[in-house]
Amino acid sequence: MLIKDTTHVNVFEEFIRRYRDSFCASLAQARLNDLRETTQLAAAMPPVGPTVTPSMPDARTARTRRTLREWCDNHIVFRACTVSVVGGGGTRAQEPKDVFRERDKGCPDMVEVPAGASTMGSPESEEGRDFIEGPQHRVTIPEPFAVGRFPVTVDQFAGFVAATGHDAGSVCSMQDGGEWIAQKGLSWKNPGFAQDGRHPAVCLNWKDAKAYAAWLSRETGRNYRLLSESEYEYAARAGSSGQIFFGDEKAEICRYGNGLDRTAQQQIPGLSGRAGIACSDGYAYTAPPGSFATNGFGLCDMLGNAWSWVEDCYHRNYNRASADGSAWMSAACETRALRGGSWANSTFLRAARRGMLAAGTREATVGFRVARTLHPK
């Protein structure tokens, strides 16, 4: 919920304490004074009585508050989450990660990811490794950038379609007896299993994802886009170096992501004989984002639930890959890279794991999340 819309006095008191030097502090103080006055009036009023109409502020005060409100709608913090990471030296507490959103309540929650450096790819000794995950190389992310806290949801994509009339097709690949088959009548509205508006939107191709990001940029005046492949791995690792951001204990994965687990094996026809994760996350197909623990950057579902399209063309290895966090493009780019794994994967739920599909393919395991450039050059 927006801080500016809350009716809790202590929320504004804490905001003013933390951000007393910001422009928004003036607006927060004005709102706090209004709340205190309203509370005092309510306490003094008899249980039954005439309606009290508050006096209107003068025109100058109204203009000042409106200007501050418009500025703060673009910058104010929405809420924070406290996270922890397990692995290496045990459990280490993380500072709360501020989450923000643009003015439209239908926009994705975004988390600022810090600049930094990380090793991309996997060592040859890593279990489940594929040659396409090498050679390992150092990647430096020179500037902070924002990442969607969750994948884009069904409700968020529906808002885009309602506003633009975008046609996301009516053919999507779904499992049929364990085989993936393109099926007519399936789409992001009906991927072949039950979803509600909170679930990650799937059955979307790379072009659908790009169209959504372009629309979001137009609506907000901000630079929304897809993540690059190196940005995705950097954000998924969140400062860790193991197979998975919380360590290498696979039995823990059901606390952090939605994959091909015992729940899926029991409920999805054709999967009972497939190797899966030896735990139960409670979801056979997609799960509402936020159902699992966050990583060290405060991001959810970076591994599992739904594959994410990224900007990059797919390359069979990292020879000549960029080292600055930018997307790796090429002249012929019919196939695009995927990251993160999905509800139908087990061994793919590793930070270094890569996927790929033709840019026009829609599959019931594939959606996307957005990034936002914070400091365009």
Short mmCIF file of C-alpha atoms in Angstrom, two decimals:
data_model
loop_
_atom_site.label_atom_id
_atom_site.label_comp_id
_atom_site.label_asym_id
_atom_site.label_seq_id
_atom_site.Cartn_x
_atom_site.Cartn_y
_atom_site.Cartn_z
CA MET A 1 0.00 0.00 0.00
CA LEU A 2 1.25 3.54 -0.69
CA ILE A 3 2.69 5.24 2.38
CA LYS A 4 0.94 8.43 1.35
CA ASP A 5 -2.42 6.61 1.53
CA THR A 6 -2.00 4.98 4.92
CA THR A 7 -3.94 6.20 7.96
CA HIS A 8 -1.40 5.01 10.52
CA VAL A 9 0.29 7.91 12.32
CA ASN A 10 3.35 5.84 13.27
CA VAL A 11 4.09 5.09 9.60
CA PHE A 12 4.43 8.80 8.81
CA GLU A 13 6.43 9.45 11.97
CA GLU A 14 8.91 6.76 10.94
CA PHE A 15 9.07 8.07 7.36
CA ILE A 16 9.84 11.60 8.55
CA ARG A 17 12.50 10.28 10.92
CA ARG A 18 14.24 8.35 8.12
CA TYR A 19 13.78 10.84 5.28
CA ARG A 20 13.65 14.22 7.06
CA ASP A 21 15.87 15.82 4.42
CA SER A 22 13.75 14.78 1.43
CA PHE A 23 11.15 16.87 -0.39
CA CYS A 24 8.57 14.29 0.65
CA ALA A 25 9.11 15.02 4.34
CA SER A 26 7.03 18.21 3.98
CA LEU A 27 4.14 16.31 2.45
CA ALA A 28 4.46 13.54 5.04
CA GLN A 29 4.41 16.12 7.87
CA ALA A 30 1.31 17.78 6.44
CA ARG A 31 -0.42 14.43 6.14
CA LEU A 32 0.66 13.52 9.69
CA ASN A 33 -0.79 16.77 11.03
CA ASP A 34 -4.06 16.06 9.21
CA LEU A 35 -4.20 12.55 10.67
CA ARG A 36 -3.55 13.78 14.19
CA GLU A 37 -6.23 16.45 13.86
CA THR A 38 -8.69 13.91 12.44
CA THR A 39 -7.91 11.49 15.27
CA GLN A 40 -8.45 14.19 17.88
CA LEU A 41 -11.73 15.24 16.27
CA ALA A 42 -12.93 11.64 16.12
CA ALA A 43 -12.11 11.11 19.79
CA ALA A 44 -14.00 14.26 20.77
CA MET A 45 -17.08 13.56 18.67
CA PRO A 46 -20.13 11.91 20.24
CA PRO A 47 -21.13 8.46 18.93
CA VAL A 48 -24.05 9.95 16.98
CA GLY A 49 -24.09 13.44 15.61
CA PRO A 50 -23.99 15.64 12.54
CA THR A 51 -21.36 15.15 9.85
CA VAL A 52 -18.34 17.38 10.32
CA THR A 53 -16.97 18.84 7.08
CA PRO A 54 -13.28 19.72 7.40
CA SER A 55 -12.24 23.14 6.21
CA MET A 56 -10.54 23.31 2.82
CA PRO A 57 -6.91 24.45 2.65
CA ASP A 58 -6.21 27.73 0.92
CA ALA A 59 -5.27 27.64 -2.79
CA ARG A 60 -1.54 28.16 -2.18
CA THR A 61 -1.39 25.28 0.32
CA ALA A 62 -3.33 23.04 -2.06
CA ARG A 63 -0.95 23.79 -4.94
CA THR A 64 2.08 23.12 -2.75
CA ARG A 65 0.73 19.79 -1.56
CA ARG A 66 -0.26 18.79 -5.09
CA THR A 67 3.24 19.53 -6.41
CA LEU A 68 4.87 17.56 -3.61
CA ARG A 69 2.43 14.72 -4.08
CA GLU A 70 3.19 14.49 -7.80
CA TRP A 71 6.93 14.40 -7.07
CA CYS A 72 6.57 11.87 -4.28
CA ASP A 73 4.32 9.62 -6.33
CA ASN A 74 7.42 8.96 -8.44
CA HIS A 75 9.92 8.63 -5.62
CA ILE A 76 8.24 7.64 -2.39
CA VAL A 77 9.03 4.27 -0.81
CA PHE A 78 6.15 1.83 -0.76
CA ARG A 79 7.17 -0.87 1.68
CA ALA A 80 10.21 -2.86 2.74
CA CYS A 81 10.94 -6.51 3.31
CA THR A 82 13.52 -8.09 5.57
CA VAL A 83 15.34 -11.05 4.06
CA SER A 84 18.08 -13.49 4.94
CA VAL A 85 20.44 -15.66 2.97
CA VAL A 86 21.64 -19.11 4.03
CA GLY A 87 24.97 -20.46 2.89
CA GLY A 88 28.68 -19.92 3.21
CA GLY A 89 28.99 -18.52 6.72
CA GLY A 90 25.50 -19.58 7.76
CA THR A 91 22.50 -17.29 7.88
CA ARG A 92 23.27 -13.60 7.51
CA ALA A 93 20.67 -10.92 8.09
CA GLN A 94 20.12 -8.39 5.32
CA GLU A 95 19.10 -4.78 5.64
CA PRO A 96 15.49 -4.06 4.61
CA LYS A 97 15.24 -3.53 0.87
CA ASP A 98 13.13 -0.58 -0.22
CA VAL A 99 10.48 -1.38 -2.80
CA PHE A 100 9.02 1.29 -5.05
CA ARG A 101 6.40 1.53 -7.75
CA GLU A 102 5.39 4.18 -10.26
CA ARG A 103 2.22 6.22 -9.81
CA ASP A 104 -0.10 3.66 -11.39
CA LYS A 105 -1.09 1.09 -8.79
CA GLY A 106 -0.95 -1.58 -11.54
CA CYS A 107 2.76 -1.07 -12.13
CA PRO A 108 5.20 -3.75 -10.93
CA ASP A 109 6.94 -3.43 -7.58
CA MET A 110 10.59 -2.62 -8.25
CA VAL A 111 13.73 -3.16 -6.16
CA GLU A 112 16.95 -1.21 -6.66
CA VAL A 113 19.86 -3.59 -7.24
CA PRO A 114 23.29 -2.14 -6.40
CA ALA A 115 26.23 -1.86 -8.76
CA GLY A 116 28.90 -4.51 -8.29
CA ALA A 117 30.78 -7.43 -9.82
CA SER A 118 30.16 -11.16 -9.96
CA THR A 119 31.41 -14.28 -11.70
CA MET A 120 29.00 -15.41 -14.39
CA GLY A 121 28.67 -19.03 -15.45
CA SER A 122 29.46 -22.29 -13.67
CA PRO A 123 32.65 -24.23 -12.99
CA GLU A 124 33.06 -27.58 -14.76
CA SER A 125 32.71 -29.32 -11.40
CA GLU A 126 29.19 -28.02 -10.74
CA GLU A 127 26.54 -30.75 -10.65
CA GLY A 128 24.14 -30.54 -13.58
CA ARG A 129 26.38 -28.14 -15.47
CA ASP A 130 25.98 -27.72 -19.22
CA PHE A 131 28.76 -26.53 -21.53
CA ILE A 132 26.65 -23.51 -22.49
CA GLU A 133 27.29 -22.12 -18.99
CA GLY A 134 30.95 -21.42 -19.68
CA PRO A 135 33.55 -20.25 -19.76
CA GLN A 136 33.18 -18.46 -16.44
CA HIS A 137 33.97 -14.77 -16.63
CA ARG A 138 33.82 -11.70 -14.47
CA VAL A 139 30.95 -9.27 -15.06
CA THR A 140 30.84 -5.75 -13.65
CA ILE A 141 27.52 -3.95 -13.27
CA PRO A 142 28.61 -0.29 -13.38
CA GLU A 143 25.39 1.39 -12.23
CA PRO A 144 22.52 0.46 -9.93
CA PHE A 145 19.38 -0.61 -11.75
CA ALA A 146 15.88 -1.60 -10.72
CA VAL A 147 14.46 -5.11 -11.10
CA GLY A 148 10.87 -6.26 -10.79
CA ARG A 149 10.45 -7.78 -7.36
CA PHE A 150 8.21 -10.42 -8.96
CA PRO A 151 7.56 -11.65 -12.48
CA VAL A 152 4.87 -9.67 -14.32
CA THR A 153 1.53 -11.02 -13.13
CA VAL A 154 -1.63 -11.99 -14.96
CA ASP A 155 -3.42 -8.88 -13.64
CA GLN A 156 -0.58 -6.59 -14.74
CA PHE A 157 -0.46 -8.08 -18.22
CA ALA A 158 -4.25 -7.88 -18.45
CA GLY A 159 -4.04 -4.14 -17.75
CA PHE A 160 -1.60 -3.76 -20.63
CA VAL A 161 -3.84 -5.73 -23.01
CA ALA A 162 -6.91 -3.71 -21.97
CA ALA A 163 -5.06 -0.46 -22.60
CA THR A 164 -3.44 -1.38 -25.92
CA GLY A 165 -5.45 -4.21 -27.46
CA HIS A 166 -2.24 -6.24 -27.78
CA ASP A 167 -2.86 -9.71 -29.23
CA ALA A 168 -0.82 -12.31 -27.35
CA GLY A 169 -2.10 -15.21 -29.43
CA SER A 170 -4.14 -18.33 -28.76
CA VAL A 171 -1.56 -21.09 -29.20
CA CYS A 172 0.76 -22.14 -26.40
CA SER A 173 2.94 -25.19 -25.75
CA MET A 174 1.86 -27.27 -22.77
CA GLN A 175 2.72 -30.72 -21.46
CA ASP A 176 0.59 -33.58 -22.74
CA GLY A 177 1.60 -36.87 -21.21
CA GLY A 178 5.05 -35.47 -20.49
CA GLU A 179 5.58 -34.12 -24.02
CA TRP A 180 5.48 -30.42 -24.86
CA ILE A 181 2.92 -29.79 -27.60
CA ALA A 182 1.65 -26.52 -29.09
CA GLN A 183 -2.07 -26.46 -28.32
CA LYS A 184 -4.73 -24.20 -29.79
CA GLY A 185 -6.91 -22.35 -27.33
CA LEU A 186 -4.18 -21.92 -24.73
CA SER A 187 -2.84 -18.48 -23.91
CA TRP A 188 -1.82 -16.26 -20.99
CA LYS A 189 -5.52 -16.18 -20.09
CA ASN A 190 -5.70 -19.98 -19.97
CA PRO A 191 -2.27 -21.66 -19.95
CA GLY A 192 -3.73 -25.12 -19.36
CA PHE A 193 -3.91 -24.92 -15.56
CA ALA A 194 -5.69 -22.76 -13.00
CA GLN A 195 -4.30 -19.31 -12.22
CA ASP A 196 -5.60 -16.14 -10.61
CA GLY A 197 -4.50 -12.58 -11.22
CA ARG A 198 -1.62 -12.79 -8.76
CA HIS A 199 0.18 -15.58 -10.64
CA PRO A 200 3.02 -14.93 -13.09
CA ALA A 201 1.72 -14.44 -16.61
CA VAL A 202 2.98 -17.24 -18.88
CA CYS A 203 2.36 -18.35 -22.46
CA LEU A 204 4.06 -15.12 -23.54
CA ASN A 205 6.77 -14.77 -26.16
CA TRP A 206 9.71 -12.39 -26.29
CA LYS A 207 7.78 -9.92 -28.44
CA ASP A 208 4.92 -9.82 -25.91
CA ALA A 209 7.43 -9.04 -23.17
CA LYS A 210 9.04 -6.28 -25.20
CA ALA A 211 5.66 -4.76 -26.01
CA TYR A 212 4.71 -4.67 -22.33
CA ALA A 213 7.99 -2.97 -21.35
CA ALA A 214 7.58 -0.38 -24.13
CA TRP A 215 4.02 0.38 -22.99
CA LEU A 216 5.12 0.71 -19.36
CA SER A 217 7.82 3.15 -20.46
CA ARG A 218 5.28 5.27 -22.33
CA GLU A 219 2.83 5.26 -19.44
CA THR A 220 5.35 6.22 -16.77
CA GLY A 221 7.94 8.23 -18.67
CA ARG A 222 10.62 5.90 -17.28
CA ASN A 223 13.01 3.57 -19.11
CA TYR A 224 11.52 0.10 -18.57
CA ARG A 225 13.07 -2.83 -20.41
CA LEU A 226 13.98 -6.51 -20.13
CA LEU A 227 16.99 -7.54 -18.09
CA SER A 228 20.16 -8.54 -19.85
CA GLU A 229 21.26 -12.12 -19.26
CA SER A 230 24.23 -11.03 -17.15
CA GLU A 231 22.03 -8.68 -15.10
CA TYR A 232 19.65 -11.55 -14.42
CA GLU A 233 22.37 -13.87 -13.13
CA TYR A 234 23.92 -11.07 -11.09
CA ALA A 235 20.54 -10.26 -9.51
CA ALA A 236 19.73 -13.95 -8.96
CA ARG A 237 23.03 -14.59 -7.19
CA ALA A 238 22.63 -11.51 -4.98
CA GLY A 239 26.25 -11.65 -3.88
CA SER A 240 26.40 -15.44 -3.54
CA SER A 241 28.68 -17.77 -5.51
CA GLY A 242 27.10 -21.22 -5.10
CA GLN A 243 24.75 -23.12 -7.38
CA ILE A 244 21.76 -21.42 -5.77
CA PHE A 245 21.71 -18.09 -3.96
CA PHE A 246 21.02 -19.67 -0.54
CA GLY A 247 23.78 -22.29 -0.83
CA ASP A 248 24.03 -25.76 -2.34
CA GLU A 249 21.55 -27.67 -0.17
CA LYS A 250 18.93 -28.81 -2.67
CA ALA A 251 16.57 -29.90 0.09
CA GLU A 252 16.15 -26.20 0.91
CA ILE A 253 14.96 -25.20 -2.55
CA CYS A 254 11.25 -25.56 -1.77
CA ARG A 255 11.58 -22.68 0.68
CA TYR A 256 12.95 -20.42 -2.03
CA GLY A 257 11.35 -21.41 -5.30
CA ASN A 258 8.70 -23.38 -7.16
CA GLY A 259 10.09 -26.25 -9.21
CA LEU A 260 9.32 -29.81 -10.28
CA ASP A 261 8.84 -31.19 -6.78
CA ARG A 262 6.82 -33.96 -5.20
CA THR A 263 3.66 -31.87 -5.45
CA ALA A 264 4.04 -31.60 -9.23
CA GLN A 265 4.91 -35.27 -9.62
CA GLN A 266 1.77 -36.26 -7.74
CA GLN A 267 -0.62 -33.91 -9.52
CA ILE A 268 0.60 -33.53 -13.10
CA PRO A 269 -0.01 -36.49 -15.45
CA GLY A 270 3.14 -37.82 -17.06
CA LEU A 271 5.56 -36.47 -14.45
CA SER A 272 5.42 -39.23 -11.87
CA GLY A 273 8.48 -40.96 -13.36
CA ARG A 274 10.59 -37.85 -13.91
CA ALA A 275 13.41 -36.89 -11.61
CA GLY A 276 12.32 -34.09 -9.34
CA ILE A 277 13.22 -32.17 -6.23
CA ALA A 278 13.00 -34.21 -3.02
CA CYS A 279 10.71 -31.75 -1.25
CA SER A 280 7.24 -30.25 -1.62
CA ASP A 281 6.68 -26.56 -2.33
CA GLY A 282 2.89 -26.96 -2.37
CA TYR A 283 2.32 -25.94 -6.01
CA ALA A 284 2.04 -28.22 -9.02
CA TYR A 285 2.06 -25.38 -11.54
CA THR A 286 2.72 -21.65 -10.99
CA ALA A 287 2.56 -20.06 -7.56
CA PRO A 288 1.59 -16.50 -6.63
CA PRO A 289 4.80 -14.45 -6.57
CA GLY A 290 5.91 -13.82 -3.02
CA SER A 291 5.02 -17.34 -1.87
CA PHE A 292 8.68 -18.10 -1.20
CA ALA A 293 11.61 -16.46 0.58
CA THR A 294 13.48 -13.65 -1.13
CA ASN A 295 17.14 -13.61 -2.06
CA GLY A 296 19.73 -11.20 -0.68
CA PHE A 297 18.55 -8.36 -2.93
CA GLY A 298 14.92 -8.76 -1.82
CA LEU A 299 13.84 -10.37 -5.11
CA CYS A 300 11.36 -13.24 -5.33
CA ASP A 301 11.15 -16.16 -7.78
CA MET A 302 14.51 -15.51 -9.44
CA LEU A 303 14.73 -19.32 -9.64
CA GLY A 304 11.64 -21.37 -10.44
CA ASN A 305 7.97 -20.55 -11.04
CA ALA A 306 8.38 -19.18 -14.59
CA TRP A 307 11.29 -18.76 -16.97
CA SER A 308 12.03 -15.12 -17.80
CA TRP A 309 12.79 -13.75 -21.22
CA VAL A 310 15.88 -11.55 -21.28
CA GLU A 311 17.05 -9.08 -23.90
CA ASP A 312 20.02 -11.08 -25.23
CA CYS A 313 20.29 -13.14 -28.36
CA TYR A 314 21.11 -16.72 -27.42
CA HIS A 315 24.76 -17.74 -27.84
CA ARG A 316 26.05 -21.26 -27.30
CA ASN A 317 28.80 -20.16 -24.92
CA TYR A 318 30.32 -17.07 -23.34
CA ASN A 319 33.22 -16.65 -25.72
CA ARG A 320 33.32 -12.93 -26.57
CA ALA A 321 30.49 -12.20 -24.14
CA SER A 322 30.18 -8.66 -22.84
CA ALA A 323 31.56 -8.02 -19.37
CA ASP A 324 29.75 -4.78 -18.53
CA GLY A 325 26.23 -6.09 -17.89
CA SER A 326 24.87 -5.08 -21.28
CA ALA A 327 22.82 -7.41 -23.47
CA TRP A 328 24.85 -9.47 -25.96
CA MET A 329 23.29 -8.92 -29.37
CA SER A 330 24.01 -10.22 -32.86
CA ALA A 331 22.78 -9.55 -36.38
CA ALA A 332 20.73 -12.74 -36.68
CA CYS A 333 18.73 -13.07 -33.50
CA GLU A 334 15.83 -15.45 -33.98
CA THR A 335 16.52 -17.24 -30.68
CA ARG A 336 16.50 -15.41 -27.34
CA ALA A 337 17.87 -16.40 -23.96
CA LEU A 338 15.77 -17.43 -20.97
CA ARG A 339 16.70 -17.37 -17.31
CA GLY A 340 15.49 -18.71 -13.98
CA GLY A 341 13.85 -22.07 -14.66
CA SER A 342 10.21 -22.87 -13.94
CA TRP A 343 7.65 -25.03 -12.16
CA ALA A 344 8.47 -27.86 -14.60
CA ASN A 345 12.23 -27.95 -13.86
CA SER A 346 14.41 -29.47 -11.17
CA THR A 347 18.08 -29.52 -12.24
CA PHE A 348 17.58 -26.21 -14.06
CA LEU A 349 17.03 -24.28 -10.82
CA ARG A 350 20.60 -23.00 -10.58
CA ALA A 351 21.88 -19.44 -10.88
CA ALA A 352 24.06 -20.26 -13.92
CA ARG A 353 21.47 -22.29 -15.83
CA ARG A 354 20.48 -20.93 -19.23
CA GLY A 355 17.55 -21.60 -21.52
CA MET A 356 16.52 -20.50 -24.99
CA LEU A 357 13.51 -20.37 -27.30
CA ALA A 358 12.62 -18.85 -30.63
CA ALA A 359 11.48 -15.28 -29.98
CA GLY A 360 7.97 -16.02 -31.25
CA THR A 361 7.38 -19.15 -29.13
CA ARG A 362 4.83 -19.17 -26.32
CA GLU A 363 5.16 -21.83 -23.64
CA ALA A 364 3.28 -22.43 -20.38
CA THR A 365 6.51 -22.18 -18.38
CA VAL A 366 7.69 -18.84 -19.78
CA GLY A 367 6.92 -15.30 -18.68
CA PHE A 368 9.14 -12.35 -17.87
CA ARG A 369 10.04 -9.64 -15.40
CA VAL A 370 11.07 -6.08 -16.13
CA ALA A 371 14.07 -3.93 -15.31
CA ARG A 372 14.32 -0.16 -15.18
CA THR A 373 17.33 1.99 -15.97
CA LEU A 374 17.70 4.41 -13.06
CA HIS A 375 20.32 6.77 -14.43
CA PRO A 376 20.07 6.94 -18.24
CA LYS A 377 23.12 8.41 -19.93
#
